[in-house]
PDB file of C-alpha atoms and ligand atoms in Angstrom:
ATOM      1  CA  UNK E 152      35.929  78.010 -15.490  1.00  0.00           C
ATOM      2  CA  UNK E 153      33.523  78.551 -18.353  1.00  0.00           C
ATOM      3  CA  UNK E 154      30.715  81.052 -18.137  1.00  0.00           C
ATOM      4  CA  UNK E 155      27.319  79.351 -18.280  1.00  0.00           C
ATOM      5  CA  UNK E 156      24.381  79.900 -20.624  1.00  0.00           C
ATOM      6  CA  UNK E 157      22.041  80.413 -17.682  1.00  0.00           C
ATOM      7  CA  UNK E 158      23.680  83.662 -16.577  1.00  0.00           C
ATOM      8  CA  UNK E 159      20.514  85.519 -15.582  1.00  0.00           C
ATOM      9  CA  UNK E 160      19.239  82.859 -13.195  1.00  0.00           C
ATOM     10  CA  UNK E 161      17.896  84.391  -9.987  1.00  0.00           C
ATOM     11  CA  UNK E 162      15.260  82.193  -8.314  1.00  0.00           C
ATOM     12  CA  UNK E 163      14.498  78.563  -7.634  1.00  0.00           C
ATOM     13  CA  UNK E 164      11.057  77.215  -6.768  1.00  0.00           C
ATOM     14  CA  UNK E 165      11.310  74.436  -4.202  1.00  0.00           C
ATOM     15  CA  UNK E 166       8.826  72.447  -2.116  1.00  0.00           C
ATOM     16  CA  UNK E 167       9.457  70.692   1.204  1.00  0.00           C
ATOM     17  CA  UNK E 168       9.880  66.930   1.419  1.00  0.00           C
ATOM     18  CA  UNK E 169       6.522  65.757   2.835  1.00  0.00           C
ATOM     19  CA  UNK E 170       6.447  63.388   5.822  1.00  0.00           C
ATOM     20  CA  UNK E 171       4.668  60.956   3.467  1.00  0.00           C
ATOM     21  CA  UNK E 172       7.625  60.934   1.052  1.00  0.00           C
ATOM     22  CA  UNK E 173       8.323  57.234   1.693  1.00  0.00           C
ATOM     23  CA  UNK E 174       4.994  56.528  -0.079  1.00  0.00           C
ATOM     24  CA  UNK E 175       6.060  58.250  -3.313  1.00  0.00           C
ATOM     25  CA  UNK E 176       5.841  56.476  -6.682  1.00  0.00           C
ATOM     26  CA  UNK E 177       9.008  54.462  -7.141  1.00  0.00           C
ATOM     27  CA  UNK E 178      10.610  51.367  -8.603  1.00  0.00           C
ATOM     28  CA  UNK E 179      13.156  50.706  -5.839  1.00  0.00           C
ATOM     29  CA  UNK E 180      12.208  48.676  -2.780  1.00  0.00           C
ATOM     30  CA  UNK E 181      14.963  50.147  -0.635  1.00  0.00           C
ATOM     31  CA  UNK E 182      13.669  51.736   2.536  1.00  0.00           C
ATOM     32  CA  UNK E 183      13.434  55.522   2.346  1.00  0.00           C
ATOM     33  CA  UNK E 184      14.439  57.478   5.448  1.00  0.00           C
ATOM     34  CA  UNK E 185      12.281  60.602   5.336  1.00  0.00           C
ATOM     35  CA  UNK E 186      14.345  62.428   7.975  1.00  0.00           C
ATOM     36  CA  UNK E 187      17.502  61.901   5.915  1.00  0.00           C
ATOM     37  CA  UNK E 188      15.666  62.964   2.754  1.00  0.00           C
ATOM     38  CA  UNK E 189      14.669  66.183   4.501  1.00  0.00           C
ATOM     39  CA  UNK E 190      18.284  66.831   5.510  1.00  0.00           C
ATOM     40  CA  UNK E 191      19.479  66.146   1.963  1.00  0.00           C
ATOM     41  CA  UNK E 192      16.835  68.571   0.712  1.00  0.00           C
ATOM     42  CA  UNK E 193      18.130  71.214   3.167  1.00  0.00           C
ATOM     43  CA  UNK E 194      21.639  70.715   1.774  1.00  0.00           C
ATOM     44  CA  UNK E 195      20.307  71.008  -1.757  1.00  0.00           C
ATOM     45  CA  UNK E 196      18.535  74.267  -0.919  1.00  0.00           C
ATOM     46  CA  UNK E 197      21.647  75.634   0.764  1.00  0.00           C
ATOM     47  CA  UNK E 198      23.692  74.791  -2.337  1.00  0.00           C
ATOM     48  CA  UNK E 199      21.235  76.676  -4.543  1.00  0.00           C
ATOM     49  CA  UNK E 200      21.447  79.684  -2.232  1.00  0.00           C
ATOM     50  CA  UNK E 201      25.248  79.522  -2.152  1.00  0.00           C
ATOM     51  CA  UNK E 202      25.159  79.621  -5.946  1.00  0.00           C
ATOM     52  CA  UNK E 203      23.194  82.861  -5.839  1.00  0.00           C
ATOM     53  CA  UNK E 204      19.598  81.686  -6.172  1.00  0.00           C
ATOM     54  CA  UNK E 205      16.878  83.076  -3.992  1.00  0.00           C
ATOM     55  CA  UNK E 206      14.384  80.377  -2.998  1.00  0.00           C
ATOM     56  CA  UNK E 207      10.644  80.618  -3.544  1.00  0.00           C
ATOM     57  CA  UNK E 208       8.878  78.037  -1.399  1.00  0.00           C
ATOM     58  CA  UNK E 209       5.723  76.253  -2.476  1.00  0.00           C
ATOM     59  CA  UNK E 210       3.631  75.324   0.566  1.00  0.00           C
ATOM     60  CA  UNK E 211       4.339  71.723   1.617  1.00  0.00           C
ATOM     61  CA  UNK E 212       1.595  69.101   1.510  1.00  0.00           C
ATOM     62  CA  UNK E 213       1.812  65.746   3.278  1.00  0.00           C
ATOM     63  CA  UNK E 214      -1.091  64.454   1.172  1.00  0.00           C
ATOM     64  CA  UNK E 215       1.178  64.589  -1.887  1.00  0.00           C
ATOM     65  CA  UNK E 216       4.083  62.147  -1.331  1.00  0.00           C
ATOM     66  CA  UNK E 217       5.960  63.136  -4.521  1.00  0.00           C
ATOM     67  CA  UNK E 218       5.483  66.865  -4.134  1.00  0.00           C
ATOM     68  CA  UNK E 219       9.143  67.669  -3.414  1.00  0.00           C
ATOM     69  CA  UNK E 220       9.772  66.738  -7.082  1.00  0.00           C
ATOM     70  CA  UNK E 221       8.450  70.129  -8.083  1.00  0.00           C
ATOM     71  CA  UNK E 222      10.168  70.121 -11.489  1.00  0.00           C
ATOM     72  CA  UNK E 223       7.427  67.886 -12.858  1.00  0.00           C
ATOM     73  CA  UNK E 224       4.640  70.390 -12.211  1.00  0.00           C
ATOM     74  CA  UNK E 225       5.620  73.245 -14.549  1.00  0.00           C
ATOM     75  CA  UNK E 226       8.125  74.327 -17.186  1.00  0.00           C
ATOM     76  CA  UNK E 227       9.427  77.855 -17.573  1.00  0.00           C
ATOM     77  CA  UNK E 228      10.375  79.418 -20.909  1.00  0.00           C
ATOM     78  CA  UNK E 229      11.536  82.965 -20.235  1.00  0.00           C
ATOM     79  CA  UNK E 230       8.452  84.950 -19.218  1.00  0.00           C
ATOM     80  CA  UNK E 231       6.089  82.049 -19.925  1.00  0.00           C
ATOM     81  CA  UNK E 232       5.309  79.183 -17.577  1.00  0.00           C
ATOM     82  CA  UNK E 233       3.473  76.069 -18.660  1.00  0.00           C
ATOM     83  CA  UNK E 234       1.562  74.228 -15.929  1.00  0.00           C
ATOM     84  CA  UNK E 235       1.681  70.497 -16.540  1.00  0.00           C
ATOM     85  CA  UNK E 236      -1.175  67.990 -16.647  1.00  0.00           C
ATOM     86  CA  UNK E 237       0.399  65.111 -14.764  1.00  0.00           C
ATOM     87  CA  UNK E 238      -0.660  61.610 -15.728  1.00  0.00           C
ATOM     88  CA  UNK E 239      -0.165  59.984 -12.316  1.00  0.00           C
ATOM     89  CA  UNK E 240      -3.347  60.487 -10.274  1.00  0.00           C
ATOM     90  CA  UNK E 241      -1.437  60.710  -6.982  1.00  0.00           C
ATOM     91  CA  UNK E 242       0.591  63.590  -8.408  1.00  0.00           C
ATOM     92  CA  UNK E 243      -2.059  65.509 -10.378  1.00  0.00           C
ATOM     93  CA  UNK E 244      -2.951  67.878  -7.501  1.00  0.00           C
ATOM     94  CA  UNK E 245       0.672  68.951  -7.077  1.00  0.00           C
ATOM     95  CA  UNK E 246       0.116  71.578  -9.749  1.00  0.00           C
ATOM     96  CA  UNK E 247      -2.528  73.528  -7.795  1.00  0.00           C
ATOM     97  CA  UNK E 248      -0.195  75.367  -5.414  1.00  0.00           C
ATOM     98  CA  UNK E 249       2.517  75.710  -8.045  1.00  0.00           C
ATOM     99  CA  UNK E 250       0.067  77.322 -10.478  1.00  0.00           C
ATOM    100  CA  UNK E 251      -0.926  79.882  -7.810  1.00  0.00           C
ATOM    101  CA  UNK E 252       2.683  80.902  -7.194  1.00  0.00           C
ATOM    102  CA  UNK E 253       3.637  80.774 -10.857  1.00  0.00           C
ATOM    103  CA  UNK E 254       0.651  82.967 -11.736  1.00  0.00           C
ATOM    104  CA  UNK E 255       2.237  85.757  -9.654  1.00  0.00           C
ATOM    105  CA  UNK E 256       5.559  85.445 -11.476  1.00  0.00           C
ATOM    106  CA  UNK E 257       4.910  84.482 -15.082  1.00  0.00           C
ATOM    107  CA  UNK E 258       2.424  84.516 -17.927  1.00  0.00           C
ATOM    108  CA  UNK E 259       0.965  81.042 -17.356  1.00  0.00           C
ATOM    109  CA  UNK E 260      -0.446  78.490 -19.778  1.00  0.00           C
ATOM    110  CA  UNK E 261      -1.870  75.020 -19.141  1.00  0.00           C
ATOM    111  CA  UNK E 262      -1.456  71.658 -20.769  1.00  0.00           C
ATOM    112  CA  UNK E 263      -4.931  70.118 -20.995  1.00  0.00           C
ATOM    113  CA  UNK E 264      -6.260  66.558 -21.486  1.00  0.00           C
ATOM    114  CA  UNK E 265      -5.831  64.333 -23.415  1.00  0.00           C
ATOM    115  CA  UNK E 266      -2.318  65.716 -23.178  1.00  0.00           C
ATOM    116  CA  UNK E 267      -0.219  64.625 -20.206  1.00  0.00           C
ATOM    117  CA  UNK E 268       3.261  65.827 -19.394  1.00  0.00           C
ATOM    118  CA  UNK E 269       5.784  65.863 -16.544  1.00  0.00           C
ATOM    119  CA  UNK E 270       8.327  68.681 -16.449  1.00  0.00           C
ATOM    120  CA  UNK E 271      11.082  66.086 -16.120  1.00  0.00           C
ATOM    121  CA  UNK E 272      10.509  65.242 -19.770  1.00  0.00           C
ATOM    122  CA  UNK E 273      11.260  68.757 -20.987  1.00  0.00           C
ATOM    123  CA  UNK E 274      14.893  69.574 -21.655  1.00  0.00           C
ATOM    124  CA  UNK E 275      15.571  73.139 -22.751  1.00  0.00           C
ATOM    125  CA  UNK E 276      18.884  73.757 -24.522  1.00  0.00           C
ATOM    126  CA  UNK E 277      19.066  77.428 -25.513  1.00  0.00           C
ATOM    127  CA  UNK E 278      16.402  77.769 -28.259  1.00  0.00           C
ATOM    128  CA  UNK E 279      15.737  74.017 -28.539  1.00  0.00           C
ATOM    129  CA  UNK E 280      13.085  72.251 -26.471  1.00  0.00           C
ATOM    130  CA  UNK E 281      13.426  68.463 -26.378  1.00  0.00           C
ATOM    131  CA  UNK E 282      10.341  66.656 -25.099  1.00  0.00           C
ATOM    132  CA  UNK E 283      10.614  63.045 -23.995  1.00  0.00           C
ATOM    133  CA  UNK E 284       7.729  60.802 -24.986  1.00  0.00           C
ATOM    134  CA  UNK E 285       7.565  58.576 -21.938  1.00  0.00           C
ATOM    135  CA  UNK E 286       5.134  56.767 -19.655  1.00  0.00           C
ATOM    136  CA  UNK E 287       4.145  60.233 -18.398  1.00  0.00           C
ATOM    137  CA  UNK E 288       4.310  62.485 -21.474  1.00  0.00           C
ATOM    138  CA  UNK E 289       2.467  62.089 -24.781  1.00  0.00           C
ATOM    139  CA  UNK E 290       2.405  63.620 -28.255  1.00  0.00           C
ATOM    140  CA  UNK E 291      -0.738  65.654 -27.472  1.00  0.00           C
ATOM    141  CA  UNK E 292       1.378  67.568 -24.972  1.00  0.00           C
ATOM    142  CA  UNK E 293       4.029  68.216 -27.602  1.00  0.00           C
ATOM    143  CA  UNK E 294       1.363  69.643 -29.937  1.00  0.00           C
ATOM    144  CA  UNK E 295       0.041  71.953 -27.184  1.00  0.00           C
ATOM    145  CA  UNK E 296       3.547  73.048 -26.250  1.00  0.00           C
ATOM    146  CA  UNK E 297       4.286  73.900 -29.886  1.00  0.00           C
ATOM    147  CA  UNK E 298       1.186  76.126 -29.949  1.00  0.00           C
ATOM    148  CA  UNK E 299       2.120  77.878 -26.697  1.00  0.00           C
ATOM    149  CA  UNK E 300       5.643  78.537 -27.967  1.00  0.00           C
ATOM    150  CA  UNK E 301       4.462  79.216 -31.518  1.00  0.00           C
ATOM    151  CA  UNK E 302       5.414  82.887 -31.615  1.00  0.00           C
ATOM    152  CA  UNK E 303       8.762  82.375 -29.900  1.00  0.00           C
ATOM    153  CA  UNK E 304      12.137  81.364 -31.293  1.00  0.00           C
ATOM    154  CA  UNK E 305      11.948  78.010 -29.486  1.00  0.00           C
ATOM    155  CA  UNK E 306      11.988  74.879 -31.617  1.00  0.00           C
ATOM    156  CA  UNK E 307      10.166  71.904 -30.058  1.00  0.00           C
ATOM    157  CA  UNK E 308      11.436  68.395 -30.875  1.00  0.00           C
ATOM    158  CA  UNK E 309       9.993  65.161 -29.452  1.00  0.00           C
ATOM    159  CA  UNK E 310      11.962  61.988 -28.774  1.00  0.00           C
ATOM    160  CA  UNK E 311      10.946  58.566 -27.453  1.00  0.00           C
ATOM    161  CA  UNK E 312      12.417  57.736 -24.064  1.00  0.00           C
ATOM    162  CA  UNK E 313      13.335  54.182 -23.019  1.00  0.00           C
ATOM    163  CA  UNK E 314      14.452  52.573 -19.776  1.00  0.00           C
ATOM    164  CA  UNK E 315      14.247  55.718 -17.631  1.00  0.00           C
ATOM    165  CA  UNK E 316      11.385  57.672 -16.060  1.00  0.00           C
ATOM    166  CA  UNK E 317      11.961  60.996 -17.802  1.00  0.00           C
ATOM    167  CA  UNK E 318      14.136  62.436 -20.560  1.00  0.00           C
ATOM    168  CA  UNK E 319      16.088  64.415 -17.968  1.00  0.00           C
ATOM    169  CA  UNK E 320      16.813  61.196 -16.051  1.00  0.00           C
ATOM    170  CA  UNK E 321      19.134  60.500 -18.986  1.00  0.00           C
ATOM    171  CA  UNK E 322      20.205  63.913 -20.285  1.00  0.00           C
ATOM    172  CA  UNK E 323      20.686  67.408 -18.868  1.00  0.00           C
ATOM    173  CA  UNK E 324      22.162  70.656 -20.147  1.00  0.00           C
ATOM    174  CA  UNK E 325      25.303  72.026 -18.521  1.00  0.00           C
ATOM    175  CA  UNK E 326      25.494  75.294 -20.481  1.00  0.00           C
ATOM    176  CA  UNK E 327      27.952  76.461 -23.150  1.00  0.00           C
ATOM    177  CA  UNK E 328      26.458  74.057 -25.683  1.00  0.00           C
ATOM    178  CA  UNK E 329      27.351  70.932 -23.679  1.00  0.00           C
ATOM    179  CA  UNK E 330      24.927  68.209 -22.581  1.00  0.00           C
ATOM    180  CA  UNK E 331      25.614  65.213 -20.352  1.00  0.00           C
ATOM    181  CA  UNK E 332      23.859  61.964 -21.117  1.00  0.00           C
ATOM    182  CA  UNK E 333      23.492  58.295 -20.445  1.00  0.00           C
ATOM    183  CA  UNK E 334      23.477  56.175 -23.616  1.00  0.00           C
ATOM    184  CA  UNK E 335      20.694  53.846 -24.733  1.00  0.00           C
ATOM    185  CA  UNK E 336      17.733  55.846 -23.422  1.00  0.00           C
ATOM    186  CA  UNK E 337      16.785  57.971 -26.461  1.00  0.00           C
ATOM    187  CA  UNK E 338      17.910  58.766 -30.003  1.00  0.00           C
ATOM    188  CA  UNK E 339      20.866  61.054 -29.382  1.00  0.00           C
ATOM    189  CA  UNK E 340      20.936  62.250 -33.006  1.00  0.00           C
ATOM    190  CA  UNK E 341      18.507  64.985 -31.867  1.00  0.00           C
ATOM    191  CA  UNK E 342      21.468  66.568 -30.041  1.00  0.00           C
ATOM    192  CA  UNK E 343      23.264  67.426 -33.267  1.00  0.00           C
ATOM    193  CA  UNK E 344      25.722  70.291 -32.910  1.00  0.00           C
ATOM    194  CA  UNK E 345      26.008  70.022 -29.129  1.00  0.00           C
ATOM    195  CA  UNK E 346      29.029  68.923 -27.129  1.00  0.00           C
ATOM    196  CA  UNK E 347      28.316  65.645 -25.335  1.00  0.00           C
ATOM    197  CA  UNK E 348      29.621  64.120 -22.139  1.00  0.00           C
ATOM    198  CA  UNK E 349      28.676  60.428 -21.939  1.00  0.00           C
ATOM    199  CA  UNK E 350      28.447  59.139 -18.383  1.00  0.00           C
ATOM    200  CA  UNK E 351      30.419  55.912 -17.862  1.00  0.00           C
ATOM    201  CA  UNK E 352      28.639  52.592 -17.364  1.00  0.00           C
ATOM    202  CA  UNK E 353      27.609  52.262 -13.725  1.00  0.00           C
ATOM    203  CA  UNK E 354      27.301  56.040 -13.284  1.00  0.00           C
ATOM    204  CA  UNK E 355      24.086  56.508 -15.282  1.00  0.00           C
ATOM    205  CA  UNK E 356      22.344  58.255 -12.376  1.00  0.00           C
ATOM    206  CA  UNK E 357      24.840  61.134 -12.686  1.00  0.00           C
ATOM    207  CA  UNK E 358      23.395  62.160 -16.079  1.00  0.00           C
ATOM    208  CA  UNK E 359      20.780  64.158 -14.178  1.00  0.00           C
ATOM    209  CA  UNK E 360      22.881  67.192 -13.172  1.00  0.00           C
ATOM    210  CA  UNK E 361      21.826  70.708 -12.299  1.00  0.00           C
ATOM    211  CA  UNK E 362      23.843  73.595 -13.723  1.00  0.00           C
ATOM    212  CA  UNK E 363      23.524  76.847 -11.761  1.00  0.00           C
ATOM    213  CA  UNK E 364      25.472  80.050 -12.271  1.00  0.00           C
ATOM    214  CA  UNK E 365      28.695  78.444 -13.472  1.00  0.00           C
ATOM    215  CA  UNK E 366      28.633  75.354 -11.253  1.00  0.00           C
ATOM    216  CA  UNK E 367      27.395  71.857 -12.035  1.00  0.00           C
ATOM    217  CA  UNK E 368      25.759  70.044  -9.125  1.00  0.00           C
ATOM    218  CA  UNK E 369      26.171  66.286  -9.472  1.00  0.00           C
ATOM    219  CA  UNK E 370      25.139  63.348  -7.287  1.00  0.00           C
ATOM    220  CA  UNK E 371      27.867  62.262  -4.849  1.00  0.00           C
ATOM    221  CA  UNK E 372      30.098  59.246  -5.590  1.00  0.00           C
ATOM    222  CA  UNK E 373      30.226  59.500  -9.376  1.00  0.00           C
ATOM    223  CA  UNK E 374      33.943  60.192  -9.589  1.00  0.00           C
ATOM    224  CA  UNK E 375      34.436  59.368 -13.277  1.00  0.00           C
ATOM    225  CA  UNK E 376      31.571  61.622 -14.299  1.00  0.00           C
ATOM    226  CA  UNK E 377      32.941  64.390 -12.114  1.00  0.00           C
ATOM    227  CA  UNK E 378      36.296  64.160 -13.909  1.00  0.00           C
ATOM    228  CA  UNK E 379      34.624  64.307 -17.331  1.00  0.00           C
ATOM    229  CA  UNK E 380      32.574  67.365 -16.378  1.00  0.00           C
ATOM    230  CA  UNK E 381      35.614  69.140 -14.923  1.00  0.00           C
ATOM    231  CA  UNK E 382      37.612  68.288 -18.038  1.00  0.00           C
ATOM    232  CA  UNK E 383      35.031  70.255 -20.045  1.00  0.00           C
ATOM    233  CA  UNK E 384      35.868  73.285 -17.890  1.00  0.00           C
ATOM    234  CA  UNK E 385      32.960  73.288 -15.445  1.00  0.00           C
ATOM    235  CA  UNK E 386      33.189  73.750 -11.687  1.00  0.00           C
ATOM    236  CA  UNK E 387      31.547  70.826  -9.883  1.00  0.00           C
ATOM    237  CA  UNK E 388      29.889  70.382  -6.487  1.00  0.00           C
ATOM    238  CA  UNK E 389      28.590  67.032  -5.256  1.00  0.00           C
ATOM    239  CA  UNK E 390      25.421  66.480  -3.251  1.00  0.00           C
ATOM    240  CA  UNK E 391      24.217  63.376  -1.428  1.00  0.00           C
ATOM    241  CA  UNK E 392      21.047  62.208  -3.173  1.00  0.00           C
ATOM    242  CA  UNK E 393      20.571  58.686  -1.772  1.00  0.00           C
ATOM    243  CA  UNK E 394      17.005  59.137  -0.543  1.00  0.00           C
ATOM    244  CA  UNK E 395      15.830  60.877  -3.722  1.00  0.00           C
ATOM    245  CA  UNK E 396      17.407  58.229  -5.897  1.00  0.00           C
ATOM    246  CA  UNK E 397      15.303  55.637  -4.055  1.00  0.00           C
ATOM    247  CA  UNK E 398      12.249  57.740  -4.986  1.00  0.00           C
ATOM    248  CA  UNK E 399      13.220  57.818  -8.702  1.00  0.00           C
ATOM    249  CA  UNK E 400      14.207  61.451  -8.363  1.00  0.00           C
ATOM    250  CA  UNK E 401      17.440  63.314  -9.007  1.00  0.00           C
ATOM    251  CA  UNK E 402      18.984  66.776  -8.933  1.00  0.00           C
ATOM    252  CA  UNK E 403      16.811  68.582 -11.465  1.00  0.00           C
ATOM    253  CA  UNK E 404      13.621  67.113  -9.967  1.00  0.00           C
ATOM    254  CA  UNK E 405      13.803  69.161  -6.760  1.00  0.00           C
ATOM    255  CA  UNK E 406      13.517  72.667  -8.222  1.00  0.00           C
ATOM    256  CA  UNK E 407      12.297  74.870 -11.033  1.00  0.00           C
ATOM    257  CA  UNK E 408      14.900  77.472 -11.915  1.00  0.00           C
ATOM    258  CA  UNK E 409      13.475  80.827 -12.969  1.00  0.00           C
TER     259      UNK E 409
HETATM  260  N1  LIG R 773       8.764  59.480  -7.685  1.00  0.00           N
HETATM  261  C1  LIG R 773       8.883  60.204  -8.861  1.00  0.00           C
HETATM  262  C2  LIG R 773       7.800  59.880  -9.799  1.00  0.00           C
HETATM  263  O1  LIG R 773       7.542  58.699  -9.993  1.00  0.00           O
HETATM  264  O2  LIG R 773       7.148  60.709 -10.352  1.00  0.00           O
END
């Protein structure tokens, strides 16, 4: 097994699945079972703990149907945390509680209007920060992020996202210079110099993986993707994500790793 880039990971911010989760923003019409979603979230949290992360809970809020997708509210860069300005009105207040908790842990900054950004559009690969320009995230946000990270070694690069909600719906970082991606969603030339695993046709959902302490969590029932990830030397664990997939969410969406 390879050692992972994210070796110093210690905590994960998570937020309960609200009882209103079946009213989240989504493109699928499949019925969401909130009780099952809550069980899947429990499994997810247990997996993070098994992999050595200590959980920091954000207070749940049934008035915010998407609030379990905590990744979209803030992005962490070492000792800095950037609190997002979320474009979707029904999600905008999700940042309030997250900002309170983050303020205790990190030096916090805010993205301000006219900039809008969701954390799901920010893919950090070592010292490179790829920002998806999507229905949620605009170039004003990229400019503000560049200022916030101006005195760091991080290099911010923007890329237009097609066909998926967020950049990380189509590409995530596994560690050791290897990304996993679904083709046709963004200009992959930005990933120059990185190893690439391309998910097979029909397994596009599996491009959103979560790498924690030497293990890659992937969505259950993506056997070909699993083989490709293992072939690159990573240990893999599968999690059932059916109810989050129906809510246009995936593995990275449910936590912020600190
Ligand atoms: N349900 C995830 C989102 O649309 O933000």
